[in-house]
Short mmCIF file of C-alpha atoms and ligand atoms in Angstrom, two decimals:
data_model
loop_
_atom_site.label_atom_id
_atom_site.label_comp_id
_atom_site.label_asym_id
_atom_site.label_seq_id
_atom_site.Cartn_x
_atom_site.Cartn_y
_atom_site.Cartn_z
CA MET A 1 160.21 90.66 -37.08
CA THR A 2 158.33 88.94 -39.89
CA ASN A 3 160.26 87.41 -42.75
CA PRO A 4 160.00 89.32 -46.00
CA ALA A 5 157.82 87.52 -48.56
CA PRO A 6 159.98 85.22 -50.81
CA ALA A 7 160.77 87.06 -54.01
CA MET A 8 158.57 85.87 -56.84
CA PRO A 9 160.46 83.96 -59.51
CA ARG A 10 160.75 85.59 -62.95
CA LEU A 11 158.84 84.36 -66.06
CA ASN A 12 161.27 82.44 -68.27
CA GLU A 13 161.80 78.99 -69.83
CA ALA A 14 162.29 77.44 -66.42
CA THR A 15 159.17 78.78 -64.88
CA LEU A 16 157.01 78.35 -67.95
CA PRO A 17 156.00 74.71 -67.09
CA ARG A 18 154.83 75.76 -63.60
CA LEU A 19 152.41 78.41 -64.69
CA PRO A 20 148.74 77.88 -63.72
CA GLU A 21 146.61 75.96 -66.19
CA THR A 22 144.52 79.05 -66.82
CA VAL A 23 147.38 80.81 -68.59
CA ALA A 24 147.84 79.81 -72.19
CA ARG A 25 151.48 79.18 -73.35
CA PRO A 26 153.36 78.38 -76.54
CA ALA A 27 151.92 75.30 -78.21
CA TYR A 28 155.26 74.40 -79.70
CA ASP A 29 158.87 73.50 -78.75
CA ARG A 30 160.59 76.93 -78.79
CA THR A 31 163.97 75.22 -79.14
CA LYS A 32 162.94 73.85 -82.54
CA THR A 33 162.15 77.28 -83.96
CA ARG A 34 164.52 79.24 -86.10
CA ILE A 35 164.71 83.04 -86.58
CA GLY A 36 163.13 83.93 -89.90
CA ILE A 37 161.83 87.50 -89.06
CA VAL A 38 163.66 90.50 -87.96
CA HIS A 39 161.24 93.02 -86.42
CA ILE A 40 162.40 96.57 -85.98
CA GLY A 41 160.60 98.46 -83.22
CA ALA A 42 159.86 95.70 -80.62
CA GLY A 43 157.43 97.87 -78.66
CA ALA A 44 154.10 96.96 -77.13
CA PHE A 45 152.07 97.16 -80.30
CA HIS A 46 154.31 94.58 -82.12
CA ARG A 47 154.30 92.31 -79.12
CA ALA A 48 150.57 92.42 -78.87
CA HIS A 49 149.82 92.11 -82.47
CA GLN A 50 152.17 90.67 -85.15
CA ALA A 51 154.14 88.51 -82.60
CA VAL A 52 150.85 86.96 -81.59
CA TYR A 53 149.99 85.98 -85.18
CA VAL A 54 153.53 84.46 -85.48
CA ASP A 55 153.04 82.65 -82.18
CA ASP A 56 149.93 80.98 -83.66
CA LEU A 57 152.01 79.84 -86.72
CA LEU A 58 155.11 78.38 -85.12
CA ALA A 59 153.64 75.08 -84.29
CA ASP A 60 153.07 74.36 -87.95
CA ASP A 61 156.08 76.22 -89.33
CA PRO A 62 158.99 76.76 -86.93
CA ASP A 63 161.01 78.83 -89.44
CA TRP A 64 159.49 82.22 -88.54
CA ALA A 65 160.58 82.96 -85.07
CA ILE A 66 161.36 86.69 -84.35
CA CYS A 67 164.43 88.62 -83.57
CA GLY A 68 163.10 91.84 -81.96
CA VAL A 69 165.28 94.90 -82.49
CA SER A 70 164.93 98.21 -80.64
CA LEU A 71 166.91 100.99 -82.38
CA ARG A 72 167.87 103.14 -79.43
CA SER A 73 166.46 102.19 -76.09
CA ALA A 74 167.73 98.93 -74.43
CA ASP A 75 164.64 98.77 -72.13
CA VAL A 76 162.72 96.04 -74.01
CA ARG A 77 165.87 93.89 -74.43
CA ASP A 78 166.79 94.28 -70.79
CA ALA A 79 163.22 93.42 -69.65
CA LEU A 80 162.87 90.43 -71.86
CA ARG A 81 166.34 88.87 -72.21
CA PRO A 82 166.25 87.49 -68.64
CA GLN A 83 162.77 86.05 -69.59
CA ASP A 84 164.24 84.19 -72.62
CA GLY A 85 161.98 86.56 -74.76
CA LEU A 86 158.89 85.34 -72.99
CA TYR A 87 156.18 87.88 -72.11
CA THR A 88 152.51 87.89 -71.16
CA LEU A 89 149.58 89.13 -73.37
CA ALA A 90 146.52 90.20 -71.52
CA LEU A 91 143.37 90.24 -73.67
CA LEU A 92 141.16 92.82 -71.94
CA GLY A 93 137.70 91.80 -70.84
CA GLY A 94 135.88 91.54 -67.51
CA HIS A 95 138.39 88.85 -66.38
CA PRO A 96 141.31 89.34 -68.85
CA SER A 97 142.64 86.13 -70.38
CA LEU A 98 146.40 85.75 -70.19
CA ARG A 99 148.68 84.07 -72.70
CA VAL A 100 152.50 83.80 -72.70
CA ILE A 101 153.90 84.53 -76.14
CA GLY A 102 157.06 82.68 -77.22
CA ALA A 103 157.51 83.97 -80.77
CA ILE A 104 160.40 86.33 -79.93
CA ARG A 105 163.60 84.24 -79.65
CA GLU A 106 166.15 87.03 -79.57
CA LEU A 107 166.18 90.70 -78.52
CA LEU A 108 168.74 93.20 -79.67
CA CYS A 109 169.41 96.90 -79.01
CA ALA A 110 170.82 98.27 -82.24
CA ARG A 111 172.59 101.20 -80.56
CA GLU A 112 174.51 98.86 -78.36
CA GLU A 113 174.83 95.85 -80.64
CA PRO A 114 174.91 97.05 -84.17
CA GLN A 115 176.98 94.25 -85.54
CA ALA A 116 174.59 91.62 -84.15
CA VAL A 117 171.57 93.42 -85.76
CA LEU A 118 173.49 93.50 -89.19
CA ALA A 119 174.44 89.89 -88.89
CA ARG A 120 170.83 88.93 -88.33
CA LEU A 121 169.76 91.04 -91.32
CA ALA A 122 172.38 89.27 -93.54
CA ASP A 123 171.36 85.81 -92.23
CA PRO A 124 169.87 83.87 -95.21
CA ALA A 125 167.32 82.29 -92.82
CA VAL A 126 165.86 85.66 -92.32
CA ARG A 127 163.44 86.32 -95.08
CA LEU A 128 161.17 88.97 -93.72
CA VAL A 129 161.84 92.22 -92.01
CA THR A 130 158.89 93.88 -90.33
CA LEU A 131 158.58 97.30 -88.76
CA THR A 132 156.55 99.28 -86.25
CA ILE A 133 158.53 102.40 -85.84
CA THR A 134 155.62 104.90 -85.73
CA GLU A 135 155.04 107.62 -88.14
CA LYS A 136 158.14 109.62 -87.22
CA GLY A 137 160.47 106.61 -87.68
CA TYR A 138 160.11 106.88 -91.52
CA CYS A 139 161.92 110.23 -91.54
CA LEU A 140 159.59 111.59 -94.21
CA SER A 141 158.85 115.16 -95.21
CA GLY A 142 155.49 115.02 -97.05
CA ASP A 143 155.71 111.91 -99.22
CA ALA A 144 159.51 111.87 -99.63
CA LEU A 145 162.44 110.96 -97.44
CA ASP A 146 163.65 114.03 -95.47
CA LEU A 147 167.30 114.09 -96.59
CA ALA A 148 167.91 116.77 -93.92
CA HIS A 149 166.66 114.53 -91.13
CA PRO A 150 169.54 114.19 -88.61
CA GLY A 151 169.13 110.42 -88.65
CA ILE A 152 169.31 110.22 -92.42
CA VAL A 153 172.26 112.74 -92.55
CA HIS A 154 174.16 110.51 -90.11
CA ASP A 155 173.38 107.35 -92.01
CA LEU A 156 174.25 108.73 -95.35
CA ALA A 157 177.72 109.76 -94.01
CA SER A 158 178.25 106.16 -92.85
CA PRO A 159 175.84 103.73 -94.48
CA GLN A 160 177.48 100.70 -93.02
CA ARG A 161 176.95 101.90 -89.48
CA PRO A 162 173.38 103.18 -89.55
CA ALA A 163 171.19 104.44 -86.79
CA SER A 164 167.78 104.76 -88.42
CA ALA A 165 165.30 102.07 -89.47
CA ILE A 166 165.76 102.98 -93.13
CA GLY A 167 169.55 102.88 -92.76
CA TYR A 168 169.40 99.33 -91.16
CA VAL A 169 166.96 98.01 -93.72
CA VAL A 170 169.10 99.19 -96.60
CA ALA A 171 172.42 98.18 -94.92
CA GLY A 172 171.05 94.67 -94.51
CA LEU A 173 170.00 94.59 -98.11
CA ALA A 174 173.44 95.74 -99.21
CA LEU A 175 175.17 93.04 -97.21
CA ARG A 176 172.94 90.41 -98.82
CA ARG A 177 173.52 91.68 -102.30
CA ALA A 178 177.29 91.65 -101.75
CA ALA A 179 177.13 88.10 -100.45
CA GLY A 180 174.81 86.82 -103.17
CA ILE A 181 172.00 86.24 -100.73
CA ALA A 182 168.41 86.70 -101.78
CA PRO A 183 166.88 89.85 -100.25
CA TYR A 184 164.19 89.85 -97.54
CA THR A 185 160.65 91.29 -97.88
CA VAL A 186 160.25 94.52 -95.95
CA LEU A 187 156.76 94.77 -94.38
CA SER A 188 155.72 97.98 -92.67
CA CYS A 189 153.18 97.54 -89.93
CA ASP A 190 152.57 101.21 -89.05
CA ASN A 191 149.54 103.50 -89.37
CA LEU A 192 150.42 105.22 -92.50
CA ALA A 193 148.41 105.18 -95.76
CA ASP A 194 150.41 103.17 -98.37
CA ASN A 195 152.92 102.32 -95.71
CA GLY A 196 154.83 99.91 -98.01
CA GLY A 197 154.94 102.30 -100.90
CA ARG A 198 156.23 105.04 -98.75
CA LEU A 199 158.84 102.95 -97.15
CA ARG A 200 159.97 101.66 -100.57
CA ARG A 201 160.27 105.12 -101.97
CA ALA A 202 162.19 106.21 -98.91
CA ALA A 203 164.54 103.28 -99.07
CA LEU A 204 165.19 103.84 -102.82
CA GLN A 205 165.79 107.49 -102.32
CA TYR A 206 168.22 106.81 -99.49
CA ALA A 207 170.15 104.06 -101.41
CA GLN A 208 170.18 106.22 -104.47
CA ALA A 209 172.00 108.91 -102.56
CA PHE A 210 175.05 106.73 -101.92
CA ASP A 211 174.87 103.64 -104.19
CA PRO A 212 172.70 103.86 -107.39
CA ASP A 213 173.41 100.24 -108.25
CA LEU A 214 172.15 99.13 -104.82
CA ALA A 215 169.10 101.29 -105.39
CA ARG A 216 168.44 99.61 -108.82
CA TRP A 217 168.86 96.21 -107.25
CA ILE A 218 166.32 97.07 -104.45
CA GLU A 219 163.92 98.49 -107.00
CA THR A 220 163.88 95.10 -108.94
CA GLU A 221 164.50 92.57 -106.34
CA VAL A 222 162.90 93.69 -103.01
CA SER A 223 159.13 93.74 -102.12
CA PHE A 224 157.64 96.17 -99.75
CA PRO A 225 154.02 94.97 -99.25
CA ARG A 226 151.51 97.43 -97.70
CA SER A 227 149.68 96.24 -94.57
CA MET A 228 146.81 97.56 -92.37
CA VAL A 229 147.18 96.74 -88.66
CA ASP A 230 144.51 97.17 -86.00
CA SER A 231 144.20 96.45 -82.36
CA ILE A 232 143.81 98.91 -79.46
CA THR A 233 146.83 98.56 -77.23
CA PRO A 234 146.89 100.77 -74.20
CA ALA A 235 150.43 101.26 -72.80
CA THR A 236 151.63 98.80 -70.08
CA ASP A 237 151.11 100.14 -66.55
CA ASP A 238 151.87 98.88 -63.01
CA ALA A 239 148.32 97.73 -62.58
CA LEU A 240 148.83 95.40 -65.46
CA ARG A 241 152.20 94.19 -64.08
CA GLU A 242 150.65 93.49 -60.72
CA ARG A 243 147.65 91.76 -62.15
CA VAL A 244 149.82 89.51 -64.29
CA ALA A 245 152.18 88.64 -61.45
CA ALA A 246 149.22 87.70 -59.23
CA ARG A 247 147.83 85.35 -61.87
CA LEU A 248 151.16 83.81 -63.04
CA GLY A 249 152.84 83.48 -59.64
CA CYS A 250 155.90 84.96 -61.50
CA THR A 251 156.91 88.45 -62.32
CA ASP A 252 156.89 89.69 -65.95
CA ALA A 253 158.89 92.91 -66.35
CA TRP A 254 157.01 93.90 -69.45
CA PRO A 255 153.58 92.34 -70.16
CA VAL A 256 151.42 93.87 -72.90
CA GLN A 257 147.62 94.40 -73.04
CA ARG A 258 145.12 94.78 -75.85
CA GLU A 259 141.53 94.53 -76.72
CA PRO A 260 140.45 91.05 -77.96
CA TYR A 261 139.70 92.45 -81.57
CA THR A 262 142.57 92.32 -83.93
CA GLN A 263 142.91 92.70 -87.67
CA TRP A 264 145.89 92.44 -89.99
CA VAL A 265 145.48 92.91 -93.77
CA ILE A 266 148.62 92.21 -95.72
CA GLU A 267 149.28 92.83 -99.38
CA ASP A 268 150.33 89.57 -101.04
CA HIS A 269 153.62 90.72 -102.38
CA PHE A 270 156.67 89.06 -100.95
CA CYS A 271 159.98 88.37 -102.68
CA ASN A 272 161.34 85.52 -100.46
CA ALA A 273 158.60 83.17 -99.11
CA ARG A 274 156.21 84.24 -96.43
CA PRO A 275 154.63 82.79 -93.28
CA ALA A 276 151.09 81.49 -93.86
CA PHE A 277 149.70 84.55 -91.90
CA GLU A 278 146.21 83.72 -93.13
CA ARG A 279 146.24 80.52 -91.06
CA ALA A 280 146.58 82.79 -87.92
CA GLY A 281 143.61 84.88 -89.07
CA ALA A 282 145.34 87.64 -91.13
CA THR A 283 143.77 88.60 -94.38
CA ILE A 284 146.10 88.37 -97.41
CA SER A 285 144.90 90.63 -100.16
CA ASP A 286 145.83 91.94 -103.55
CA ASP A 287 144.41 95.29 -102.85
CA ILE A 288 144.47 96.76 -99.37
CA ALA A 289 144.26 100.46 -100.12
CA GLY A 290 140.53 100.54 -99.22
CA TYR A 291 141.03 98.87 -95.87
CA ASP A 292 143.96 101.01 -95.11
CA ARG A 293 142.11 104.23 -95.75
CA ALA A 294 139.01 103.17 -93.88
CA LYS A 295 140.92 102.27 -90.82
CA LEU A 296 143.17 105.31 -90.69
CA ARG A 297 140.42 107.75 -91.37
CA LEU A 298 137.43 106.04 -89.42
CA LEU A 299 139.49 104.79 -86.44
CA ASN A 300 142.69 106.79 -86.03
CA GLY A 301 141.25 110.07 -87.05
CA PRO A 302 138.39 109.99 -84.53
CA HIS A 303 140.77 108.65 -81.95
CA SER A 304 142.85 111.74 -82.37
CA ALA A 305 139.71 113.92 -82.20
CA LEU A 306 138.83 112.31 -78.89
CA ALA A 307 142.38 112.78 -77.63
CA TYR A 308 142.52 116.50 -78.22
CA LEU A 309 138.95 117.48 -77.51
CA GLY A 310 138.65 115.19 -74.61
CA SER A 311 141.98 116.35 -73.09
CA LEU A 312 140.83 119.96 -73.24
CA MET A 313 137.63 118.84 -71.42
CA GLY A 314 139.78 117.27 -68.74
CA ILE A 315 138.82 113.74 -69.56
CA GLU A 316 141.46 111.04 -69.23
CA THR A 317 140.44 107.99 -71.22
CA VAL A 318 138.70 106.99 -74.47
CA ALA A 319 135.83 105.20 -72.71
CA ASP A 320 135.24 108.14 -70.47
CA ALA A 321 135.20 110.47 -73.44
CA MET A 322 132.65 108.28 -75.10
CA ARG A 323 130.46 108.65 -71.96
CA GLN A 324 130.13 112.43 -72.77
CA PRO A 325 127.05 112.58 -75.01
CA ALA A 326 128.22 115.78 -76.79
CA LEU A 327 131.55 114.37 -77.56
CA ALA A 328 130.38 110.92 -78.55
CA GLY A 329 127.58 112.49 -80.74
CA PHE A 330 130.23 114.68 -82.39
CA ILE A 331 132.54 111.81 -83.14
CA GLU A 332 129.78 109.73 -84.67
CA ARG A 333 128.72 112.50 -87.00
CA LEU A 334 132.33 113.13 -87.89
CA MET A 335 132.58 109.51 -88.86
CA ARG A 336 129.33 109.00 -90.65
CA GLU A 337 128.82 112.43 -92.35
CA ASP A 338 132.32 113.72 -92.93
CA ILE A 339 134.66 110.80 -93.24
CA ILE A 340 132.57 108.05 -94.88
CA PRO A 341 131.85 110.06 -98.01
CA THR A 342 135.64 110.30 -98.62
CA LEU A 343 136.18 106.56 -98.67
CA ASP A 344 136.55 104.24 -101.54
CA ALA A 345 135.14 101.22 -99.70
CA PRO A 346 136.48 97.81 -100.69
CA ARG A 347 133.91 95.41 -102.19
CA GLY A 348 131.65 93.88 -99.54
CA PHE A 349 132.74 96.47 -96.92
CA ASP A 350 129.90 98.13 -95.08
CA PRO A 351 131.32 101.45 -93.81
CA HIS A 352 128.41 102.16 -91.39
CA ALA A 353 128.62 98.67 -89.77
CA TYR A 354 132.35 99.33 -89.41
CA VAL A 355 131.67 102.64 -87.65
CA GLY A 356 129.31 100.91 -85.27
CA ALA A 357 131.94 98.35 -84.40
CA ILE A 358 134.58 101.02 -83.85
CA LEU A 359 132.26 103.06 -81.59
CA ALA A 360 131.61 99.90 -79.53
CA ARG A 361 135.37 99.31 -79.22
CA PHE A 362 135.85 102.88 -78.09
CA ARG A 363 133.20 102.40 -75.47
CA ASN A 364 134.62 99.27 -74.08
CA PRO A 365 134.75 99.88 -70.29
CA ASP A 366 137.38 97.20 -69.73
CA ILE A 367 139.99 99.22 -71.63
CA ARG A 368 141.67 102.07 -69.91
CA HIS A 369 143.20 103.72 -72.99
CA LEU A 370 144.68 107.08 -72.03
CA LEU A 371 143.95 109.98 -74.30
CA SER A 372 147.46 111.33 -73.47
CA GLN A 373 148.89 108.26 -75.25
CA ILE A 374 146.96 108.94 -78.48
CA ALA A 375 147.78 112.63 -78.26
CA TRP A 376 151.45 111.93 -78.79
CA ASP A 377 153.13 112.85 -82.14
CA GLY A 378 150.22 114.97 -83.30
CA SER A 379 152.33 116.65 -86.03
CA GLN A 380 152.95 113.23 -87.55
CA LYS A 381 149.52 111.87 -87.04
CA LEU A 382 147.26 114.61 -88.35
CA PRO A 383 148.41 114.58 -91.87
CA VAL A 384 147.80 110.84 -92.30
CA ARG A 385 144.66 110.61 -90.22
CA ILE A 386 142.78 113.77 -90.99
CA LEU A 387 144.32 116.18 -93.53
CA GLY A 388 143.80 113.73 -96.45
CA THR A 389 140.08 113.49 -95.45
CA ILE A 390 139.97 117.31 -95.34
CA ALA A 391 141.61 117.60 -98.77
CA ASP A 392 139.26 115.10 -100.32
CA ALA A 393 136.26 116.86 -98.79
CA LEU A 394 137.46 120.28 -100.12
CA ALA A 395 137.92 118.77 -103.49
CA ALA A 396 134.43 117.37 -103.47
CA GLY A 397 133.01 120.73 -102.24
CA ARG A 398 131.84 119.23 -98.97
CA PRO A 399 131.85 121.14 -95.59
CA VAL A 400 134.97 120.71 -93.43
CA ASP A 401 133.77 122.45 -90.31
CA ARG A 402 133.71 119.41 -87.93
CA LEU A 403 136.96 118.15 -89.37
CA CYS A 404 138.54 121.57 -88.77
CA LEU A 405 137.24 121.52 -85.14
CA LEU A 406 139.65 118.50 -84.48
CA VAL A 407 142.57 120.36 -86.04
CA ALA A 408 141.74 123.48 -84.02
CA ALA A 409 141.58 121.33 -80.87
CA TRP A 410 145.11 120.01 -81.55
CA MET A 411 146.29 123.75 -81.80
CA ARG A 412 144.61 124.60 -78.59
CA PHE A 413 146.05 121.48 -76.90
CA VAL A 414 149.57 122.35 -78.10
CA SER A 415 149.27 125.91 -76.85
CA ARG A 416 147.86 124.73 -73.45
CA GLN A 417 150.73 122.27 -72.92
CA ALA A 418 153.30 124.96 -74.06
CA ARG A 419 151.92 127.50 -71.72
CA ALA A 420 151.91 125.07 -68.83
CA GLY A 421 155.52 124.15 -69.68
CA VAL A 422 154.56 120.50 -70.28
CA ALA A 423 156.87 118.91 -72.91
CA LEU A 424 155.09 117.39 -75.88
CA VAL A 425 155.91 114.01 -77.09
CA ASP A 426 156.28 115.11 -80.65
CA PRO A 427 159.35 115.28 -83.01
CA LEU A 428 158.39 118.94 -83.73
CA ASP A 429 158.30 119.68 -79.99
CA ALA A 430 160.61 122.73 -80.20
CA ALA A 431 158.61 124.34 -83.04
CA LEU A 432 155.34 123.64 -81.45
CA ARG A 433 156.32 124.97 -78.13
CA GLU A 434 157.44 128.16 -79.81
CA ILE A 435 154.18 128.57 -81.73
CA GLY A 436 151.99 127.31 -78.89
CA GLY A 437 153.81 129.42 -76.26
CA THR A 438 153.47 132.58 -78.12
CA ALA A 439 149.86 132.08 -79.21
CA THR A 440 147.91 135.03 -77.97
CA GLY A 441 144.35 133.95 -78.59
CA ASP A 442 144.12 136.14 -81.65
CA THR A 443 142.68 133.72 -84.17
CA GLN A 444 144.24 135.18 -87.28
CA GLY A 445 147.71 135.22 -86.00
CA ASP A 446 147.59 132.00 -84.03
CA VAL A 447 146.19 129.94 -86.98
CA ALA A 448 148.64 131.53 -89.43
CA ALA A 449 151.56 130.51 -87.17
CA PHE A 450 150.48 126.93 -87.03
CA LEU A 451 149.66 126.75 -90.83
CA ALA A 452 153.17 127.94 -91.53
CA LEU A 453 154.34 124.53 -90.40
CA ASP A 454 154.86 123.13 -93.85
CA ALA A 455 155.83 119.64 -92.67
CA VAL A 456 152.24 119.36 -91.30
CA PHE A 457 150.00 121.54 -93.49
CA ALA A 458 151.67 121.92 -96.80
CA PRO A 459 149.03 119.93 -98.66
CA VAL A 460 146.11 122.08 -97.54
CA SER A 461 147.36 125.26 -96.10
CA GLY A 462 146.90 127.14 -99.41
CA ASP A 463 143.20 126.46 -99.53
CA ALA A 464 141.24 129.49 -98.51
CA ARG A 465 138.11 127.47 -97.61
CA PHE A 466 140.18 125.34 -95.20
CA ALA A 467 141.98 128.27 -93.61
CA GLU A 468 138.61 130.01 -93.08
CA ALA A 469 136.94 126.99 -91.53
CA LEU A 470 139.93 126.43 -89.31
CA ARG A 471 139.86 130.01 -88.16
CA LYS A 472 136.15 129.65 -87.34
CA ALA A 473 136.70 126.41 -85.44
CA TYR A 474 139.69 127.95 -83.58
CA ALA A 475 137.55 130.92 -82.52
CA THR A 476 134.69 128.64 -81.50
CA LEU A 477 136.96 126.84 -79.10
CA GLY A 478 137.58 130.17 -77.30
CA ASP A 479 139.71 129.83 -74.25
CA ALA A 480 139.36 126.00 -74.67
CA THR A 481 138.02 125.46 -71.12
CA PRO A 482 135.86 122.32 -70.76
CA THR A 483 132.75 124.57 -70.98
CA ALA A 484 134.03 126.35 -74.06
CA VAL A 485 134.71 122.90 -75.78
CA ALA A 486 131.27 121.68 -74.79
CA HIS A 487 129.69 124.58 -76.41
CA ALA A 488 131.80 124.21 -79.53
CA LEU A 489 130.76 120.56 -79.76
CA ASP A 490 127.06 121.41 -79.29
CA ALA A 491 127.36 123.95 -82.12
CA ALA A 492 129.14 121.58 -84.42
CA GLY A 493 126.77 118.70 -83.60
CA ALA A 494 123.69 120.80 -84.19
CA GLY A 495 124.94 122.13 -87.38
CA THR A 496 123.06 120.96 -90.50
CA GLU A 497 124.72 119.78 -93.73
CA ALA A 498 125.29 122.38 -96.29
C1 CS2 B 1 145.96 105.31 -81.66
C2 CS2 B 1 146.42 103.99 -82.23
O1 CS2 B 1 147.71 105.98 -80.26
C3 CS2 B 1 147.09 106.17 -81.24
O2 CS2 B 1 147.37 107.06 -81.98
O3 CS2 B 1 145.08 105.89 -82.47
O4 CS2 B 1 147.41 103.42 -81.64
C4 CS2 B 1 145.20 102.92 -82.35
O5 CS2 B 1 144.87 102.53 -81.01
C5 CS2 B 1 145.61 101.73 -83.17
O6 CS2 B 1 145.97 102.16 -84.45
C6 CS2 B 1 144.41 100.79 -83.19
O7 CS2 B 1 144.70 99.83 -84.19
#
């Protein structure tokens, strides 16, 4: 009998000095850092993006280490606590470069350790709270807080024992106000237009509902800067875990991966000091609205188009979708002809060069970015990524046919999943399954059922031109087989501008 291979050690403080030279590691003494940031939503995107900027800063300024909080799941905490918060970032290229990130000094699961999270939020050394909670984490309906959202209903009944992100942000601020501690800045890092403004309005509305004095204090004392975040971050898979273990000689329960490209534009509006993020390559700006809109509309919108059209065509990844000439051609026209005219480009920003760069990123063959990952949460993503573009195009009297093809593809995708009994990752899952499962193929009835979803379509559903273009697009997709989609793409790509 052969002896089993000795178990590989785990990545942690003790194994860190023994990693191969080729693996970069923190350039500072972690024990000298102090927690100055609480991050809510310690998922892969945060760990591949903001935490890396902070990792670059800690050598110069040790006061900004991160406490990573997950609201519900204990998975990240349980994976990283035994690793002393260390994890590996793989920058994807032919031979990925690996770097161990040390910026996260503490991991908490709010559901299991609420008091520890509140104590951190009340700690005067914490001067910044950042969030990546995805679109649905903001509990919005349209532009306002959804006061009927179960998470918000729960938190309003017991604001000192919250469960939602907004509940925690406000509970922490209430503790600081009561103790005479200066507030923290609250920095949203999610893909939402005017993310800081939305979060501010939601926090004020929430606080107003149970403590108007607190709401007034937040209104005058607390900053909610906007930010634009960008880096393509495919979900972690076993292939990554294996590759990382082989290179490190240690196991890492939850490495993360992303493309080398990264961008972070942050509005310069902090109420209680801030890290020198610009030294780590972020852009600090007085006006980020232009960047914000360009990124959401030109990157995330087409990403969703690839996700729904590509999935209907039986394609698995973004790079594979971009290898289909009809789909790639459609996406490029969508970007250049339909989306760019709706942008208010920041000074010095060349939208066509930006489109070229995004298309190259989508084509990157070293990145296996699953369309199914991007397809999640369509009901939350479409309004911020595409319906605003449609509303602007309608207002300017421009055609919306290609834009509607993407919306129709989402509807067909939802129906296909519902009929196959596949659960949708979407907070409106139940309603979508009902609508999608009963769709008959009759354009009029099917489209009307989707358009009745006010949470998604309220801003545009009353526009007759939109409804007509959507019905046409839905009909063009026919039975949404790969052949039918290819025909629809050809038709849309060949169409000339009105
Ligand atoms: C993607 C984004 O999953 C998605 O919906 O569109 O996560 C996208 O990769 C990032 O915003 C890129 O910065």
